[in-house]
Short mmCIF file of C-alpha atoms in Angstrom, two decimals:
data_model
loop_
_atom_site.label_atom_id
_atom_site.label_comp_id
_atom_site.label_asym_id
_atom_site.label_seq_id
_atom_site.Cartn_x
_atom_site.Cartn_y
_atom_site.Cartn_z
CA MET D 2 -0.05 0.08 -0.01
CA GLY D 3 1.02 3.54 -0.78
CA ALA D 4 -0.60 6.69 0.36
CA VAL D 5 0.46 10.54 -0.11
CA THR D 6 -2.00 12.79 2.08
CA ALA D 7 -1.88 15.94 4.38
CA HIS D 8 -0.59 13.40 6.84
CA GLY D 9 2.58 12.55 4.98
CA ASP D 10 3.74 9.72 2.70
CA ASP D 11 4.34 7.14 5.15
CA VAL D 12 1.34 4.92 5.62
CA ASP D 13 2.14 3.46 9.11
CA GLU D 14 2.66 7.14 10.31
CA MET D 15 -0.68 8.26 8.43
CA TYR D 16 -2.60 5.79 10.09
CA GLU D 17 -1.02 6.40 13.67
CA LYS D 18 -1.87 9.98 13.24
CA LEU D 19 -5.53 9.26 12.25
CA CYS D 20 -5.88 6.94 15.15
CA ARG D 21 -4.61 9.77 17.43
CA GLY D 22 -7.18 11.77 16.06
CA GLU D 23 -4.87 14.30 14.52
CA SER D 24 -6.59 16.69 12.15
CA ALA D 25 -4.65 17.67 8.87
CA ILE D 26 -7.10 20.41 8.09
CA ALA D 27 -5.52 23.89 8.27
CA THR D 28 -5.31 27.31 6.87
CA ILE D 29 -3.91 27.19 3.21
CA ASP D 30 -0.50 28.85 3.17
CA LYS D 31 0.74 28.12 -0.49
CA TRP D 32 -1.17 30.54 -2.09
CA ASP D 33 -3.50 33.65 -1.37
CA THR D 34 -7.24 32.74 -1.07
CA GLY D 35 -8.30 36.23 -1.56
CA GLU D 36 -12.06 36.66 -1.95
CA ILE D 37 -12.64 32.61 -2.11
CA GLY D 38 -15.18 31.99 0.83
CA THR D 39 -13.32 28.70 1.99
CA LYS D 40 -9.77 29.37 3.08
CA PHE D 41 -8.56 25.93 4.36
CA ALA D 42 -8.20 22.63 3.40
CA GLY D 43 -6.35 19.08 4.01
CA GLU D 44 -3.50 20.83 2.08
CA ILE D 45 -0.20 18.83 1.66
CA LYS D 46 2.20 21.26 3.16
CA ALA D 47 5.47 19.69 2.32
CA PHE D 48 6.03 17.04 -0.47
CA ASP D 49 9.28 15.69 -1.59
CA CYS D 50 9.50 13.17 -4.24
CA GLY D 51 12.60 12.06 -2.98
CA ASP D 52 14.53 9.49 -5.18
CA TYR D 53 10.95 8.24 -6.61
CA MET D 54 11.12 10.43 -9.48
CA ASN D 55 13.69 12.15 -11.77
CA LYS D 56 14.29 15.64 -10.42
CA LYS D 57 13.49 17.17 -13.63
CA MET D 58 10.35 15.33 -14.37
CA ALA D 59 9.26 15.92 -10.73
CA ARG D 60 9.48 19.79 -11.39
CA ARG D 61 7.61 19.46 -14.75
CA VAL D 62 4.53 17.29 -13.97
CA ASP D 63 1.38 18.30 -12.23
CA PRO D 64 1.13 17.50 -8.51
CA TYR D 65 -1.48 14.79 -8.86
CA ILE D 66 1.03 12.83 -11.16
CA ALA D 67 3.76 13.46 -8.49
CA TYR D 68 1.47 12.12 -5.83
CA MET D 69 0.34 9.17 -7.93
CA ILE D 70 3.92 7.78 -8.93
CA VAL D 71 5.40 8.29 -4.96
CA ALA D 72 2.11 6.35 -3.84
CA ALA D 73 2.64 3.77 -6.34
CA LYS D 74 6.25 3.31 -5.66
CA ARG D 75 5.78 3.29 -1.99
CA ALA D 76 3.04 0.46 -2.50
CA LEU D 77 5.38 -1.60 -4.63
CA GLU D 78 8.09 -1.18 -1.79
CA SER D 79 5.74 -2.53 0.85
CA ALA D 80 4.74 -5.36 -1.34
CA LYS D 81 8.30 -6.27 -1.97
CA VAL D 82 7.87 -6.19 -5.61
CA ASN D 83 11.06 -6.20 -7.76
CA TRP D 84 10.51 -4.51 -11.13
CA ASN D 85 14.24 -3.83 -11.89
CA ASP D 86 16.44 -6.98 -11.60
CA GLU D 87 14.94 -9.89 -13.63
CA SER D 88 17.02 -12.60 -11.78
CA GLY D 89 16.39 -11.18 -8.39
CA GLU D 90 13.90 -12.16 -5.68
CA HIS D 91 10.42 -10.89 -6.16
CA TYR D 92 10.56 -10.07 -9.88
CA VAL D 93 7.23 -9.66 -11.47
CA ASP D 94 6.38 -10.35 -15.29
CA LYS D 95 6.00 -6.80 -16.43
CA ALA D 96 3.85 -8.10 -19.37
CA LEU D 97 1.14 -9.18 -16.83
CA SER D 98 1.71 -6.34 -14.49
CA GLY D 99 -0.59 -3.37 -15.24
CA CYS D 100 -1.75 0.06 -13.83
CA LEU D 101 -5.22 1.50 -13.21
CA ILE D 102 -4.60 4.80 -11.24
CA GLY D 103 -7.35 7.16 -11.85
CA SER D 104 -8.17 10.85 -11.12
CA ALA D 105 -11.37 12.65 -10.94
CA MET D 106 -9.91 16.10 -11.95
CA GLY D 107 -6.69 15.20 -13.71
CA GLY D 108 -3.84 17.91 -14.02
CA MET D 109 -6.08 21.04 -12.66
CA GLN D 110 -2.98 23.16 -11.82
CA THR D 111 -1.27 22.31 -15.15
CA PHE D 112 -4.39 23.52 -17.09
CA ALA D 113 -5.16 26.37 -14.97
CA THR D 114 -1.56 27.89 -15.49
CA ALA D 115 -1.98 26.96 -19.39
CA THR D 116 -5.01 29.09 -19.32
CA GLU D 117 -3.48 32.23 -17.50
CA ASN D 118 -0.50 31.96 -20.19
CA LEU D 119 -2.78 31.86 -23.00
CA VAL D 120 -4.80 34.79 -21.88
CA THR D 121 -1.82 37.06 -20.69
CA GLN D 122 0.87 35.92 -23.04
CA GLY D 123 -0.62 34.39 -26.13
CA HIS D 124 -0.43 30.88 -27.73
CA ARG D 125 3.59 31.03 -28.37
CA LYS D 126 4.02 31.00 -24.80
CA MET D 127 1.82 27.95 -24.03
CA ASN D 128 3.97 25.00 -22.18
CA PRO D 129 4.19 22.11 -24.64
CA PHE D 130 3.53 19.61 -21.94
CA CYS D 131 0.20 21.27 -20.99
CA ILE D 132 -2.22 18.86 -22.46
CA PRO D 133 -0.26 15.40 -21.81
CA PHE D 134 0.13 16.57 -17.96
CA ALA D 135 -3.69 18.06 -17.63
CA ILE D 136 -5.45 14.62 -18.97
CA THR D 137 -6.64 12.11 -16.37
CA ASN D 138 -4.85 9.00 -17.93
CA MET D 139 -1.46 10.47 -18.03
CA GLY D 140 -0.66 9.65 -14.28
CA SER D 141 -1.17 6.07 -14.95
CA ALA D 142 0.82 6.17 -18.03
CA LEU D 143 3.65 7.68 -16.76
CA THR D 144 3.80 5.41 -13.50
CA ALA D 145 3.67 2.46 -16.02
CA MET D 146 6.47 4.07 -18.27
CA ASP D 147 8.68 4.68 -15.14
CA ILE D 148 8.30 1.07 -13.95
CA GLY D 149 7.74 -0.71 -17.22
CA PHE D 150 4.64 -2.35 -16.64
CA MET D 151 3.05 -3.51 -19.94
CA GLY D 152 -0.04 -4.98 -18.80
CA PRO D 153 -3.71 -3.17 -18.73
CA ASN D 154 -3.26 0.54 -18.47
CA TYR D 155 -5.78 3.19 -18.17
CA SER D 156 -7.67 5.75 -15.96
CA ILE D 157 -11.23 6.02 -14.80
CA ALA D 158 -12.68 9.31 -13.82
CA SER D 159 -16.07 8.79 -11.72
CA ALA D 160 -15.86 11.50 -9.43
CA CYS D 161 -15.42 11.05 -5.77
CA ALA D 162 -15.77 7.30 -6.28
CA THR D 163 -12.80 6.99 -8.76
CA GLY D 164 -10.53 5.23 -6.44
CA ASN D 165 -12.90 2.34 -5.94
CA PHE D 166 -13.86 2.06 -9.48
CA CYS D 167 -10.35 1.58 -10.27
CA ILE D 168 -10.03 -1.12 -7.57
CA LEU D 169 -12.98 -2.84 -9.05
CA ASN D 170 -11.88 -3.15 -12.72
CA SER D 171 -8.30 -4.16 -11.56
CA ILE D 172 -9.97 -7.00 -9.74
CA MET D 173 -11.72 -7.89 -12.89
CA HIS D 174 -8.31 -7.78 -14.95
CA ILE D 175 -6.71 -10.26 -12.47
CA GLN D 176 -10.05 -12.76 -12.22
CA ASN D 177 -9.91 -12.88 -16.19
CA GLY D 178 -6.27 -13.72 -16.26
CA GLU D 179 -5.24 -10.49 -18.00
CA ALA D 180 -2.84 -9.58 -15.37
CA ASN D 181 -1.20 -11.08 -12.25
CA LEU D 182 -0.85 -7.76 -10.50
CA MET D 183 -2.20 -4.29 -10.61
CA LEU D 184 -1.65 -1.29 -9.33
CA ALA D 185 -4.89 0.27 -8.32
CA GLY D 186 -6.10 3.65 -6.76
CA ALA D 187 -6.27 7.30 -7.66
CA SER D 188 -4.85 10.66 -7.06
CA ASP D 189 -6.19 14.21 -7.16
CA ALA D 190 -4.60 17.69 -6.40
CA ALA D 191 -7.35 20.30 -6.56
CA VAL D 192 -6.26 22.52 -3.44
CA ILE D 193 -5.60 25.22 -5.96
CA PRO D 194 -7.43 28.59 -6.70
CA ILE D 195 -9.67 27.15 -9.50
CA GLY D 196 -10.41 24.02 -7.58
CA MET D 197 -11.22 25.68 -4.30
CA ALA D 198 -13.40 28.55 -6.15
CA GLY D 199 -14.97 26.18 -8.09
CA PHE D 200 -16.45 23.96 -5.17
CA SER D 201 -17.05 26.97 -3.30
CA ALA D 202 -19.28 28.69 -5.85
CA ALA D 203 -21.25 25.15 -5.79
CA LYS D 204 -21.61 25.85 -2.14
CA ALA D 205 -20.21 22.47 -1.53
CA LEU D 206 -17.43 23.60 0.85
CA SER D 207 -17.57 24.35 4.71
CA THR D 208 -16.86 28.07 5.40
CA ARG D 209 -15.82 27.49 8.98
CA ASN D 210 -12.61 29.67 8.63
CA ASP D 211 -12.26 30.50 12.18
CA ASP D 212 -11.87 26.89 13.19
CA PRO D 213 -10.62 24.72 10.21
CA ALA D 214 -9.86 21.64 12.21
CA ALA D 215 -13.57 21.59 13.43
CA ALA D 216 -15.05 22.10 9.97
CA SER D 217 -15.07 18.38 8.72
CA ARG D 218 -17.80 16.92 10.87
CA PRO D 219 -19.85 14.11 9.48
CA TRP D 220 -23.51 13.49 11.01
CA ASP D 221 -23.10 16.63 13.40
CA ALA D 222 -26.12 18.77 12.95
CA ASN D 223 -23.97 21.83 12.49
CA ARG D 224 -21.97 20.47 9.28
CA ASP D 225 -21.96 23.00 6.72
CA GLY D 226 -20.07 21.23 3.74
CA PHE D 227 -17.09 19.03 2.95
CA VAL D 228 -13.46 20.17 3.24
CA MET D 229 -11.03 19.54 0.29
CA GLY D 230 -8.33 17.45 0.63
CA GLU D 231 -5.67 16.26 -1.76
CA GLY D 232 -3.39 13.47 -2.45
CA ALA D 233 -3.03 9.66 -3.71
CA GLY D 234 -3.71 6.32 -2.64
CA VAL D 235 -2.38 3.08 -4.27
CA LEU D 236 -3.01 -0.58 -3.89
CA VAL D 237 -1.08 -3.55 -5.00
CA LEU D 238 -3.52 -5.97 -6.03
CA GLU D 239 -2.33 -9.46 -6.95
CA SER D 240 -3.50 -12.92 -7.69
CA LEU D 241 -3.06 -15.38 -4.72
CA GLU D 242 -0.89 -17.85 -7.00
CA SER D 243 1.42 -14.91 -7.99
CA ALA D 244 2.00 -13.62 -4.49
CA LEU D 245 2.72 -17.01 -3.07
CA ALA D 246 4.90 -17.86 -5.78
CA ARG D 247 7.15 -14.89 -5.03
CA GLY D 248 6.64 -15.07 -1.27
CA ALA D 249 4.83 -11.63 -1.27
CA PRO D 250 3.78 -10.22 2.22
CA ILE D 251 -0.11 -10.42 2.06
CA VAL D 252 -1.75 -8.31 4.44
CA ALA D 253 -5.49 -8.34 3.32
CA GLU D 254 -7.86 -9.65 0.73
CA VAL D 255 -9.95 -7.73 -1.27
CA LEU D 256 -13.20 -9.75 -1.98
CA GLY D 257 -14.91 -7.68 -4.24
CA GLY D 258 -17.76 -5.07 -4.53
CA PHE D 259 -20.04 -3.42 -6.83
CA ALA D 260 -21.05 0.03 -8.48
CA THR D 261 -24.32 1.48 -9.22
CA CYS D 262 -25.85 4.63 -10.27
CA ASP D 263 -28.55 6.80 -8.41
CA ALA D 264 -29.66 8.28 -11.84
CA HIS D 265 -31.07 11.35 -9.74
CA HIS D 266 -28.91 14.51 -9.69
CA MET D 267 -25.84 15.94 -10.76
CA THR D 268 -24.51 16.63 -7.24
CA GLU D 269 -27.33 15.62 -4.75
CA PRO D 270 -27.43 11.97 -3.55
CA ARG D 271 -30.90 10.36 -3.64
CA PRO D 272 -32.72 10.96 -0.19
CA ASP D 273 -34.09 7.29 -0.05
CA GLY D 274 -30.51 5.82 -0.57
CA VAL D 275 -31.76 3.36 -3.01
CA GLY D 276 -28.73 3.43 -5.10
CA VAL D 277 -26.49 3.34 -2.23
CA ASN D 278 -28.61 0.11 -0.82
CA PHE D 279 -28.13 -1.47 -4.10
CA ALA D 280 -24.58 -1.12 -4.35
CA ILE D 281 -24.00 -2.86 -0.86
CA ASP D 282 -26.59 -5.58 -1.52
CA LYS D 283 -24.91 -6.50 -4.80
CA ALA D 284 -21.43 -6.20 -3.32
CA LEU D 285 -22.32 -8.71 -0.60
CA GLU D 286 -24.30 -11.00 -2.97
CA MET D 287 -21.28 -11.06 -5.19
CA THR D 288 -18.81 -11.64 -2.59
CA GLY D 289 -20.87 -14.31 -0.75
CA VAL D 290 -20.68 -11.97 2.52
CA LYS D 291 -23.28 -11.73 4.94
CA ALA D 292 -24.32 -8.40 6.28
CA GLU D 293 -23.82 -9.77 9.89
CA ASP D 294 -19.92 -10.55 8.91
CA VAL D 295 -19.15 -6.88 8.22
CA ASN D 296 -18.35 -5.06 11.57
CA TYR D 297 -16.41 -2.24 10.12
CA ILE D 298 -17.40 0.52 7.61
CA ASN D 299 -15.32 3.29 6.42
CA ALA D 300 -18.29 5.52 5.23
CA HIS D 301 -18.07 8.22 2.48
CA ALA D 302 -19.48 10.72 5.00
CA THR D 303 -18.08 14.03 3.65
CA SER D 304 -19.78 16.23 6.01
CA THR D 305 -22.39 17.48 3.71
CA PRO D 306 -26.30 18.40 5.00
CA ALA D 307 -27.71 16.16 2.17
CA GLY D 308 -25.02 13.13 1.82
CA ASP D 309 -24.39 12.20 5.38
CA MET D 310 -27.74 10.92 6.65
CA ALA D 311 -28.64 9.19 3.40
CA GLU D 312 -25.86 6.93 3.47
CA LEU D 313 -26.13 6.46 7.30
CA ARG D 314 -29.71 5.44 7.25
CA VAL D 315 -28.85 2.68 4.87
CA LEU D 316 -25.86 1.34 6.95
CA GLN D 317 -27.72 1.58 10.28
CA LYS D 318 -30.71 -0.38 8.89
CA LYS D 319 -28.56 -3.07 7.10
CA PHE D 320 -25.72 -3.48 9.79
CA LYS D 321 -26.95 -2.61 13.23
CA ALA D 322 -27.36 -6.27 14.02
CA SER D 323 -23.70 -6.97 13.16
CA GLY D 324 -22.47 -4.40 15.71
CA ALA D 325 -20.54 -2.57 12.99
CA LYS D 326 -18.48 0.24 13.99
CA ILE D 327 -18.59 3.36 11.31
CA ASN D 328 -16.03 6.17 10.96
CA SER D 329 -15.07 8.91 8.55
CA THR D 330 -11.68 9.43 7.54
CA LYS D 331 -12.56 12.69 5.80
CA SER D 332 -13.12 14.04 9.29
CA LEU D 333 -9.36 13.92 9.66
CA ILE D 334 -7.91 14.99 6.41
CA GLY D 335 -10.61 16.14 4.22
CA HIS D 336 -12.03 14.92 0.98
CA LEU D 337 -9.35 13.83 -1.37
CA LEU D 338 -12.01 13.53 -4.37
CA GLY D 339 -11.22 10.68 -6.65
CA ALA D 340 -8.20 9.72 -4.24
CA ALA D 341 -10.60 9.68 -1.39
CA SER D 342 -11.59 5.89 -1.63
CA ALA D 343 -8.22 4.82 -2.46
CA VAL D 344 -6.77 6.24 0.82
CA GLU D 345 -9.66 4.89 2.41
CA ALA D 346 -8.99 1.25 1.08
CA VAL D 347 -5.60 1.92 2.70
CA VAL D 348 -7.24 2.74 5.87
CA CYS D 349 -9.54 -0.37 5.85
CA ILE D 350 -6.59 -2.58 5.45
CA LYS D 351 -4.43 -1.04 8.21
CA ALA D 352 -7.46 -1.39 10.43
CA ILE D 353 -7.38 -4.93 9.60
CA THR D 354 -3.75 -5.35 10.20
CA SER D 355 -3.57 -3.28 13.22
CA GLY D 356 -6.92 -4.19 15.06
CA GLU D 357 -7.58 -0.51 15.83
CA VAL D 358 -9.82 1.92 14.09
CA HIS D 359 -9.44 5.67 14.04
CA PRO D 360 -12.02 7.95 15.82
CA ASN D 361 -14.46 10.31 14.33
CA LYS D 362 -13.48 13.99 14.65
CA ASN D 363 -15.94 16.80 15.59
CA LEU D 364 -19.29 14.97 16.18
CA GLU D 365 -20.39 17.00 19.05
CA THR D 366 -24.22 17.43 18.40
CA PRO D 367 -25.30 14.08 16.54
CA ASP D 368 -27.94 14.94 13.84
CA GLU D 369 -31.47 13.53 14.44
CA GLY D 370 -31.68 9.85 13.41
CA VAL D 371 -27.68 9.38 14.24
CA ASP D 372 -27.40 5.95 16.06
CA THR D 373 -24.11 6.96 17.81
CA SER D 374 -23.84 3.42 19.34
CA MET D 375 -22.58 2.41 15.73
CA LEU D 376 -19.97 5.21 15.34
CA VAL D 377 -16.39 5.10 16.50
CA GLY D 378 -16.07 7.50 19.28
CA THR D 379 -13.87 10.42 19.94
CA THR D 380 -10.71 8.08 20.50
CA ARG D 381 -9.13 5.07 18.61
CA GLU D 382 -11.04 1.76 19.35
CA LYS D 383 -9.80 -1.81 19.38
CA LEU D 384 -11.50 -3.84 16.69
CA ASP D 385 -11.01 -7.41 15.26
CA VAL D 386 -12.13 -6.59 11.97
CA LYS D 387 -14.03 -9.57 10.16
CA VAL D 388 -14.90 -7.73 7.00
CA ALA D 389 -14.43 -4.20 6.15
CA LEU D 390 -16.82 -2.25 3.74
CA SER D 391 -15.53 0.74 2.05
CA ASN D 392 -18.21 3.04 0.50
CA SER D 393 -17.47 5.78 -1.99
CA PHE D 394 -19.93 8.14 -3.85
CA GLY D 395 -19.43 10.82 -6.55
CA PHE D 396 -21.16 13.71 -8.50
CA GLY D 397 -23.17 12.25 -11.19
CA GLY D 398 -24.55 9.59 -8.67
CA HIS D 399 -21.89 7.04 -8.91
CA ASN D 400 -22.10 4.62 -6.12
CA SER D 401 -19.41 2.08 -5.17
CA ALA D 402 -18.79 -0.58 -2.34
CA VAL D 403 -15.92 -2.46 -1.86
CA LEU D 404 -15.16 -5.27 0.71
CA PHE D 405 -11.91 -6.11 2.58
CA ALA D 406 -11.05 -8.92 4.76
CA PRO D 407 -8.17 -10.38 6.68
CA TYR D 408 -6.02 -12.92 4.58
CA LYS D 409 -6.22 -16.43 5.94
CA PRO D 410 -3.97 -18.88 4.43
CA LYS D 411 -5.48 -22.13 3.47
CA ARG D 412 -4.21 -25.15 5.45
CA SER D 413 -3.10 -28.05 3.17
#
């Protein structure tokens, strides 16, 4: 697993900060927010590609690409994948290794800079890389070029559900025998003027400028919108046969999942939660998992007035009997858009391997209908995760549900 967030680029350190309840949400200090209504985010304050990228390339590419490549290489390292030495241990067949790492927004900074240059300096001053570094597939493509993976390679853009969609499609490539190993996840870097101004204009963002760390408050009666975050999350998904053959450190099993569409509204979820319920039901059906076996849920829970309760009502009805515990990673690092579900997949797996789930931040006045007994409290909690459910939904009515479980070696 690999992740780049406002809590750094080390998965273990990130998860420990989450479990301590540390908020990474603060006032934006990389640029002047001016008259934009929201002046804070889960901004990555300091980022260094280190040796993971060529220095010249690191300076040129859009931040979403840099975050992606670092997260991908971190994931490969943690999975002990050798992609350089054909005669060495843990070498993988590059023809059967692919990349499906998407982005909801692509290279927004690259495109915004190009537009400004066109307007102020004319077309002759345009950066020749502005189109390649702006399109959503280029991050996955450059990752494959860097590593040499020649298997399935493309990107998916399904708004804030992008990461889960990439995970689900990667599973299919492995199950179909088209790949032994897939890098799956997503990356986004929209904490920039056009990103913040655009979501602010849509009245989607919290405006709690006087207390940024208290702004993301899923299920709280006083929530007023989501908090923008940025970063990347990448998983190494591998067939069991391939992983065992090379002695890979298997940390969990992705059981599968499902995706549906609300067919309702561009930005608002269905109040009745039918699309969400459908996605979860089909995910359970296709994986053979019973609802009572799911005891940890990483909810989509963005801290929006409309979205939080529509999802929670479904979860409370379906999983109350199982004693499932629910939390929202977005309460601590913000909403990473397409990368949110990719990072939250990492969080689910860390919950499985650590036996701990992180707290919910800022739930002070539970909204009407919230069953707080199902929510993780204000401090970390011990939990022996049987099956973890990761929900992620996006503008356009995209719903996704992915199930993870501890890896249990089969006894011969």
